[in-house]
Amino acid sequence: MPCIEDWVSHPLSVVDGIGQESGSNTKHKVQEFFADRVKDGSHRIPSINDIPIEKLRPNSLVKFRCMVQDMFGPEYFLSEYEIVSKTRGETKMRSGMYRDMADCPQGHEANFESARNVTAEKHSYFCVPIPGETEWAKEGFARKSANHGTKAPQTGQSNKRSLEEDEDMEQEQGDGVLEEGIETSQGDAQNKKSKVANEIAQESSSSAMVTSLNHPIPGENGPSCIVHVYDKCEDIKLNDMVEFIGIVSIQPHFATFTEEKSEESSPMVLTADSFMSEEEHAAHYPPTSLVPRLHCVFYQHLKHSNPSIPLDADEKTSDSLLPQVARARGDLLFMLKSLLLGDELAAEYLLLHLVSSVYTRCGIMAVGKFSLNLCGCPMEPSFTKRISDTLKQVLPKCVNMQMTLNNMNTLNFVPKKDYKANRLISGILQLSDSTQLILDETALEAGQLNTNGVQNVTALGSLISWQKLEYDFDFYKTDFKSNIQVLVLSEGKSMLPCDCHIKIETSSSQQESPVNMSEDLLNMFRTYIGLVRLSSYSITPAMQKALQEDFVQARQRNPSTMTADDFHRHLLVARLMAVSSGSSTLTQELWEKVKKLEELRKTRLRLSSNSA
């Protein structure tokens, strides 16, 4: 049985070995083998998130923590193909699984007319690093790998040496290669190096055709990958957070798109290139030095991207661990109060907003969302920047958007289908679940919104109100559900339809100053927020009856002060108050506290409106 170094550094040898033993059942046996090894050995696998692409060993096992940005159509390839000895005429079957380039040993050639060849289907996904992932979260995941000995090569020289050794090994194994399992390229050992050098040069020149790596957030960087999954994967959807583990393929042969290459291809083979325009080819086959291929042998959905809590954390985990960090609520509230210049009421609502999440849907209603508008913000840019910078220290995903007139009119908030390249162009609002989105309305100046600006504002309104976004497919629009925490900072009441508005009242004695927090305190905040979002909650029958009676009495006193929407907000705030206090159920004491908070908030808004 292969040792740990074998299945991590030379996984294709394992795949071929299993193929020889299992025959047609290779795919399932390979998945079982790697799934079993990953359970205890995932920390040994290098991560594309942490190691530069040029330092990855080609055809080694790697992992990628990412968001599914686009879903390509099914791709057909030769899962098994016949090779024939040129001298003796002997035939053998070779596997085309989990690789882009299938080799023919020296003195052999592929027989495309063989009835023994097997065509199969794989599914391809364009994946990007999780948008808005904060620095501490990236460092936290990288630290976990480093602590278990997974390190990138220290120098470019050592990487160069390993690549040269790989090339020599490939020469010993044979020269012919089979691109995408369906196209051969023949040559001898003497001209292989010059041929590869030419292909790398072509890869560099062809990179100009790749206009974007499709990161949703402008200015973000990091590796994008095209992931090939060989099994049925109905559970992988757009914008899902997934950790893929697979064999990385870095091949320069995908960089070229020329008429000569198409002519060299065998007319008996149906290649993807035959039906692709140059734009589509550039989008689906970008240079692997920029967008490597990952042939997936195992994947798992990520419920969250917080390295401070277990990746498989659920309600039971939260209920068992939350009591240990429940005291963090008071410290977090104090920090937020300092951040908001002494306003404890606004700090309380901000804390509730940070732990909110959509937990179910009832028809078109996203139950659990709690978008918050902090109005009355000072017009100094330093105030909103300080809020953004501080939240980025405690949240694993946070995006800050300046709502300037130029940004609203020029940026694309909504993903749009590019039919010429046959790919989905990302938009700023293409985010994974539980991302914190901060909208800074204090940056909005006087002016007129153009058509694009109006569409962007409409998209924001739909996201806040219904937690859904209409993706633009040109001839039609399709709704995609989301779970984004939206915080709006504004001078007056926001123009956006937030669930809750609160006017900030700063203390005259409180001066704006940096919020200093120790690393231990930050880690406690990060753990606390992550666990609260996963915690369970219920209301006892006795408490349900008390809530109903309270609602009826409030309606009898003054119907205008307790509408159905008001009562729904009370219930939501009560839920957030309970779970943030470490309680899995609502008590009468917490309910009374919620009613008092809501009364103070409404009174403050009313007084502010009257004074205006």
GROMACS .gro file of C-alpha atoms in nm, residues 253-567:
model
  315
  253HIS     CA    1  -0.001   2.293  -2.389
  254PHE     CA    2  -0.332   2.461  -2.305
  255ALA     CA    3  -0.198   2.809  -2.376
  256THR     CA    4  -0.205   2.790  -2.755
  257PHE     CA    5  -0.493   2.854  -2.989
  258THR     CA    6  -0.375   2.835  -3.348
  259GLU     CA    7  -0.507   2.702  -3.672
  260GLU     CA    8  -0.191   2.493  -3.708
  261LYS     CA    9  -0.260   2.306  -3.385
  262SER     CA   10  -0.614   2.226  -3.487
  263GLU     CA   11  -0.490   2.094  -3.819
  264GLU     CA   12  -0.236   1.871  -3.641
  265SER     CA   13  -0.514   1.709  -3.439
  266SER     CA   14  -0.643   1.382  -3.571
  267PRO     CA   15  -0.967   1.433  -3.768
  268MET     CA   16  -1.099   1.115  -3.606
  269VAL     CA   17  -1.094   1.279  -3.262
  270LEU     CA   18  -1.363   1.522  -3.146
  271THR     CA   19  -1.173   1.789  -2.955
  272ALA     CA   20  -1.320   2.073  -2.752
  273ASP     CA   21  -1.109   2.315  -2.952
  274SER     CA   22  -1.294   2.227  -3.273
  275PHE     CA   23  -1.608   2.408  -3.162
  276MET     CA   24  -1.460   2.694  -2.956
  277SER     CA   25  -1.402   3.049  -3.062
  278GLU     CA   26  -1.076   3.213  -2.962
  279GLU     CA   27  -1.251   3.402  -2.681
  280GLU     CA   28  -1.413   3.087  -2.544
  281HIS     CA   29  -1.089   2.894  -2.564
  282ALA     CA   30  -0.908   3.170  -2.373
  283ALA     CA   31  -1.173   3.159  -2.099
  284HIS     CA   32  -1.193   2.779  -2.068
  285TYR     CA   33  -0.827   2.698  -2.132
  286PRO     CA   34  -0.626   2.988  -1.984
  287PRO     CA   35  -0.252   2.939  -1.925
  288THR     CA   36  -0.199   2.693  -1.641
  289SER     CA   37   0.071   2.921  -1.501
  290LEU     CA   38  -0.216   3.159  -1.418
  291VAL     CA   39  -0.506   2.917  -1.373
  292PRO     CA   40  -0.388   2.563  -1.289
  293ARG     CA   41  -0.615   2.262  -1.328
  294LEU     CA   42  -0.715   2.057  -1.028
  295HIS     CA   43  -0.839   1.701  -1.084
  296CYS     CA   44  -1.053   1.637  -0.779
  297VAL     CA   45  -1.028   1.311  -0.585
  298PHE     CA   46  -1.217   1.436  -0.277
  299TYR     CA   47  -1.412   1.745  -0.178
  300GLN     CA   48  -1.608   1.876   0.118
  301HIS     CA   49  -1.847   2.167   0.155
  302LEU     CA   50  -1.742   2.432   0.406
  303LYS     CA   51  -2.009   2.550   0.649
  304HIS     CA   52  -1.791   2.847   0.738
  305SER     CA   53  -1.444   2.991   0.675
  306ASN     CA   54  -1.345   3.068   1.035
  307PRO     CA   55  -1.015   2.900   1.132
  308SER     CA   56  -1.084   2.971   1.501
  309ILE     CA   57  -1.348   2.695   1.517
  310PRO     CA   58  -1.350   2.340   1.376
  311LEU     CA   59  -1.435   2.317   1.005
  312ASP     CA   60  -1.700   2.056   1.081
  313ALA     CA   61  -1.856   2.259   1.363
  314ASP     CA   62  -2.235   2.236   1.391
  315GLU     CA   63  -2.508   2.309   1.646
  316LYS     CA   64  -2.382   2.042   1.885
  317THR     CA   65  -2.029   2.179   1.865
  318SER     CA   66  -2.154   2.530   1.929
  319ASP     CA   67  -2.374   2.430   2.221
  320SER     CA   68  -2.083   2.249   2.389
  321LEU     CA   69  -1.813   2.514   2.328
  322LEU     CA   70  -2.011   2.839   2.352
  323PRO     CA   71  -2.035   2.841   2.735
  324GLN     CA   72  -1.654   2.855   2.745
  325VAL     CA   73  -1.644   3.184   2.550
  326ALA     CA   74  -1.983   3.333   2.642
  327ARG     CA   75  -1.809   3.589   2.863
  328ALA     CA   76  -1.664   3.737   2.544
  329ARG     CA   77  -1.999   3.910   2.486
  330GLY     CA   78  -1.931   4.174   2.748
  331ASP     CA   79  -1.581   4.244   2.618
  332LEU     CA   80  -1.704   4.258   2.258
  333LEU     CA   81  -1.985   4.496   2.355
  334PHE     CA   82  -1.736   4.721   2.533
  335MET     CA   83  -1.509   4.723   2.226
  336LEU     CA   84  -1.799   4.811   1.994
  337LYS     CA   85  -1.911   5.084   2.234
  338SER     CA   86  -1.565   5.238   2.212
  339LEU     CA   87  -1.572   5.199   1.834
  340LEU     CA   88  -1.904   5.390   1.817
  341LEU     CA   89  -1.776   5.672   2.040
  342GLY     CA   90  -1.954   5.565   2.357
  343ASP     CA   91  -2.297   5.471   2.217
  344GLU     CA   92  -2.389   5.151   2.406
  345LEU     CA   93  -2.734   5.115   2.244
  346ALA     CA   94  -2.589   5.125   1.891
  347ALA     CA   95  -2.311   4.889   2.003
  348GLU     CA   96  -2.575   4.640   2.124
  349TYR     CA   97  -2.750   4.640   1.786
  350LEU     CA   98  -2.420   4.614   1.601
  351LEU     CA   99  -2.329   4.307   1.806
  352LEU     CA  100  -2.664   4.145   1.724
  353HIS     CA  101  -2.610   4.224   1.357
  354LEU     CA  102  -2.265   4.059   1.357
  355VAL     CA  103  -2.403   3.727   1.482
  356SER     CA  104  -2.712   3.724   1.257
  357SER     CA  105  -2.764   3.475   0.975
  358VAL     CA  106  -3.045   3.347   0.755
  359TYR     CA  107  -3.149   3.019   0.917
  360THR     CA  108  -3.457   2.930   0.708
  361ARG     CA  109  -3.679   3.053   0.427
  362CYS     CA  110  -4.056   3.084   0.433
  363GLY     CA  111  -4.177   3.144   0.080
  364ILE     CA  112  -3.984   3.446  -0.043
  365MET     CA  113  -3.894   3.553   0.312
  366ALA     CA  114  -3.536   3.503   0.430
  367VAL     CA  115  -3.587   3.445   0.803
  368GLY     CA  116  -3.298   3.551   1.024
  369LYS     CA  117  -3.153   3.834   0.815
  370PHE     CA  118  -3.085   4.151   1.013
  371SER     CA  119  -2.947   4.429   0.795
  372LEU     CA  120  -2.851   4.731   1.002
  373ASN     CA  121  -2.826   5.101   0.921
  374LEU     CA  122  -2.609   5.305   1.155
  375CYS     CA  123  -2.715   5.660   1.070
  376GLY     CA  124  -2.577   5.978   1.220
  377CYS     CA  125  -2.219   5.877   1.135
  378PRO     CA  126  -1.966   6.163   1.147
  379MET     CA  127  -1.864   6.270   0.797
  380GLU     CA  128  -1.494   6.215   0.868
  381PRO     CA  129  -1.370   5.925   0.649
  382SER     CA  130  -1.161   5.806   0.943
  383PHE     CA  131  -1.475   5.705   1.136
  384THR     CA  132  -1.615   5.462   0.880
  385LYS     CA  133  -1.266   5.335   0.798
  386ARG     CA  134  -1.205   5.261   1.164
  387ILE     CA  135  -1.528   5.057   1.179
  388SER     CA  136  -1.432   4.862   0.868
  389ASP     CA  137  -1.075   4.797   0.984
  390THR     CA  138  -1.190   4.684   1.328
  391LEU     CA  139  -1.455   4.445   1.197
  392LYS     CA  140  -1.201   4.293   0.960
  393GLN     CA  141  -0.998   4.193   1.265
  394VAL     CA  142  -1.278   3.979   1.411
  395LEU     CA  143  -1.471   3.854   1.105
  396PRO     CA  144  -1.337   3.592   0.861
  397LYS     CA  145  -1.499   3.758   0.555
  398CYS     CA  146  -1.560   4.130   0.522
  399VAL     CA  147  -1.604   4.356   0.218
  400ASN     CA  148  -1.607   4.735   0.246
  401MET     CA  149  -1.770   4.923  -0.041
  402GLN     CA  150  -1.750   5.300  -0.082
  403MET     CA  151  -2.080   5.408  -0.237
  404THR     CA  152  -1.933   5.692  -0.438
  405LEU     CA  153  -2.117   5.808  -0.746
  406ASN     CA  154  -1.834   5.682  -0.965
  407ASN     CA  155  -1.841   5.335  -0.808
  408MET     CA  156  -2.217   5.310  -0.843
  409ASN     CA  157  -2.210   5.413  -1.208
  410THR     CA  158  -1.907   5.219  -1.328
  411LEU     CA  159  -1.873   4.899  -1.124
  412ASN     CA  160  -2.066   4.581  -1.193
  413PHE     CA  161  -2.245   4.459  -0.881
  414VAL     CA  162  -2.428   4.171  -1.051
  415PRO     CA  163  -2.264   3.879  -1.237
  416LYS     CA  164  -2.337   3.871  -1.608
  417LYS     CA  165  -2.310   3.596  -1.868
  418ASP     CA  166  -2.062   3.654  -2.149
  419TYR     CA  167  -2.190   3.436  -2.430
  420LYS     CA  168  -1.896   3.509  -2.660
  421ALA     CA  169  -1.653   3.360  -2.406
  422ASN     CA  170  -1.924   3.132  -2.261
  423ARG     CA  171  -1.849   3.225  -1.904
  424LEU     CA  172  -2.000   3.414  -1.612
  425ILE     CA  173  -1.835   3.751  -1.550
  426SER     CA  174  -1.824   3.807  -1.176
  427GLY     CA  175  -1.984   4.102  -0.993
  428ILE     CA  176  -1.903   4.259  -0.658
  429LEU     CA  177  -2.210   4.105  -0.494
  430GLN     CA  178  -2.114   3.750  -0.597
  431LEU     CA  179  -2.019   3.655  -0.243
  432SER     CA  180  -2.032   3.336  -0.038
  433ASP     CA  181  -2.270   3.295   0.255
  434SER     CA  182  -2.199   3.476   0.584
  435THR     CA  183  -1.990   3.749   0.423
  436GLN     CA  184  -2.006   4.085   0.601
  437LEU     CA  185  -2.080   4.364   0.352
  438ILE     CA  186  -2.022   4.722   0.470
  439LEU     CA  187  -2.179   4.995   0.255
  440ASP     CA  188  -2.040   5.342   0.323
  441GLU     CA  189  -2.306   5.594   0.219
  442THR     CA  190  -2.110   5.881   0.375
  443ALA     CA  191  -1.896   5.872   0.057
  444LEU     CA  192  -2.199   5.936  -0.167
  445GLU     CA  193  -2.187   6.279  -0.328
  446ALA     CA  194  -2.445   6.477  -0.524
  447GLY     CA  195  -2.491   6.370  -0.884
  448GLN     CA  196  -2.699   6.156  -1.117
  449LEU     CA  197  -2.700   5.780  -1.140
  450ASN     CA  198  -2.677   5.635  -1.490
  451THR     CA  199  -2.852   5.317  -1.601
  452ASN     CA  200  -2.582   5.097  -1.451
  453GLY     CA  201  -2.599   5.290  -1.123
  454VAL     CA  202  -2.975   5.245  -1.099
  455GLN     CA  203  -2.937   4.871  -1.163
  456ASN     CA  204  -2.673   4.850  -0.892
  457VAL     CA  205  -2.895   5.025  -0.636
  458THR     CA  206  -3.183   4.795  -0.730
  459ALA     CA  207  -2.957   4.492  -0.681
  460LEU     CA  208  -2.855   4.616  -0.336
  461GLY     CA  209  -3.220   4.667  -0.241
  462SER     CA  210  -3.308   4.313  -0.350
  463LEU     CA  211  -3.012   4.169  -0.161
  464ILE     CA  212  -3.108   4.348   0.161
  465SER     CA  213  -3.483   4.287   0.139
  466TRP     CA  214  -3.495   3.930   0.008
  467GLN     CA  215  -3.139   3.798   0.034
  468LYS     CA  216  -3.135   3.713  -0.334
  469LEU     CA  217  -2.960   3.848  -0.639
  470GLU     CA  218  -3.072   3.845  -1.002
  471TYR     CA  219  -2.785   3.728  -1.222
  472ASP     CA  220  -2.794   3.876  -1.571
  473PHE     CA  221  -2.806   3.612  -1.845
  474ASP     CA  222  -2.881   3.878  -2.107
  475PHE     CA  223  -3.202   3.721  -2.241
  476TYR     CA  224  -3.334   3.644  -1.894
  477LYS     CA  225  -3.251   3.687  -1.526
  478THR     CA  226  -3.217   3.415  -1.265
  479ASP     CA  227  -3.247   3.454  -0.887
  480PHE     CA  228  -2.970   3.318  -0.669
  481LYS     CA  229  -3.023   3.300  -0.294
  482SER     CA  230  -2.770   3.455  -0.061
  483ASN     CA  231  -2.694   3.502   0.307
  484ILE     CA  232  -2.502   3.827   0.333
  485GLN     CA  233  -2.486   4.045   0.646
  486VAL     CA  234  -2.530   4.404   0.525
  487LEU     CA  235  -2.424   4.701   0.740
  488VAL     CA  236  -2.497   5.049   0.604
  489LEU     CA  237  -2.312   5.352   0.742
  490SER     CA  238  -2.476   5.685   0.662
  491GLU     CA  239  -2.510   6.045   0.780
  492GLY     CA  240  -2.891   6.052   0.751
  493LYS     CA  241  -3.130   5.761   0.728
  494SER     CA  242  -3.015   5.526   0.451
  495MET     CA  243  -3.187   5.520   0.114
  496LEU     CA  244  -3.162   5.140   0.129
  497PRO     CA  245  -3.441   4.927   0.285
  498CYS     CA  246  -3.261   4.800   0.599
  499ASP     CA  247  -3.432   4.583   0.860
  500CYS     CA  248  -3.324   4.810   1.143
  501HIS     CA  249  -3.220   5.176   1.164
  502ILE     CA  250  -3.050   5.329   1.466
  503LYS     CA  251  -2.920   5.681   1.515
  504ILE     CA  252  -2.572   5.701   1.664
  505GLU     CA  253  -2.544   5.936   1.963
  506THR     CA  254  -2.181   5.994   2.047
  507SER     CA  255  -2.058   6.087   2.391
  508SER     CA  256  -1.893   6.427   2.422
  509SER     CA  257  -1.628   6.276   2.648
  510GLN     CA  258  -1.548   5.992   2.406
  511GLN     CA  259  -1.271   6.075   2.161
  512GLU     CA  260  -1.207   5.889   1.837
  513SER     CA  261  -0.901   5.673   1.892
  514PRO     CA  262  -0.766   5.339   1.767
  515VAL     CA  263  -0.925   5.031   1.921
  516ASN     CA  264  -0.639   4.826   2.063
  517MET     CA  265  -0.702   4.457   2.123
  518SER     CA  266  -0.463   4.182   2.225
  519GLU     CA  267  -0.429   3.872   2.009
  520ASP     CA  268  -0.588   3.658   2.280
  521LEU     CA  269  -0.889   3.890   2.297
  522LEU     CA  270  -0.922   3.892   1.920
  523ASN     CA  271  -0.913   3.512   1.907
  524MET     CA  272  -1.184   3.495   2.172
  525PHE     CA  273  -1.404   3.736   1.971
  526ARG     CA  274  -1.349   3.532   1.653
  527THR     CA  275  -1.438   3.206   1.824
  528TYR     CA  276  -1.739   3.360   1.996
  529ILE     CA  277  -1.891   3.505   1.677
  530GLY     CA  278  -1.831   3.183   1.485
  531LEU     CA  279  -1.998   2.965   1.748
  532VAL     CA  280  -2.295   3.198   1.806
  533ARG     CA  281  -2.383   3.187   1.435
  534LEU     CA  282  -2.408   2.807   1.455
  535SER     CA  283  -2.589   2.778   1.787
  536SER     CA  284  -2.935   2.623   1.829
  537TYR     CA  285  -3.243   2.813   1.944
  538SER     CA  286  -3.599   2.732   2.045
  539ILE     CA  287  -3.898   2.886   2.227
  540THR     CA  288  -4.089   2.687   2.487
  541PRO     CA  289  -4.469   2.656   2.454
  542ALA     CA  290  -4.514   2.863   2.771
  543MET     CA  291  -4.297   3.141   2.630
  544GLN     CA  292  -4.481   3.130   2.296
  545LYS     CA  293  -4.809   3.188   2.481
  546ALA     CA  294  -4.656   3.479   2.672
  547LEU     CA  295  -4.533   3.638   2.349
  548GLN     CA  296  -4.877   3.610   2.189
  549GLU     CA  297  -5.043   3.772   2.488
  550ASP     CA  298  -4.784   4.049   2.489
  551PHE     CA  299  -4.850   4.120   2.121
  552VAL     CA  300  -5.228   4.133   2.172
  553GLN     CA  301  -5.196   4.371   2.467
  554ALA     CA  302  -4.959   4.600   2.276
  555ARG     CA  303  -5.201   4.612   1.982
  556GLN     CA  304  -5.487   4.698   2.216
  557ARG     CA  305  -5.292   4.988   2.370
  558ASN     CA  306  -5.175   5.141   2.042
  559PRO     CA  307  -5.194   4.948   1.711
  560SER     CA  308  -4.955   5.190   1.540
  561THR     CA  309  -4.668   5.106   1.776
  562MET     CA  310  -4.684   4.728   1.730
  563THR     CA  311  -4.744   4.620   1.372
  564ALA     CA  312  -4.679   4.270   1.241
  565ASP     CA  313  -4.342   4.390   1.112
  566ASP     CA  314  -4.259   4.537   1.454
  567PHE     CA  315  -4.343   4.209   1.625
   0.00000   0.00000   0.00000
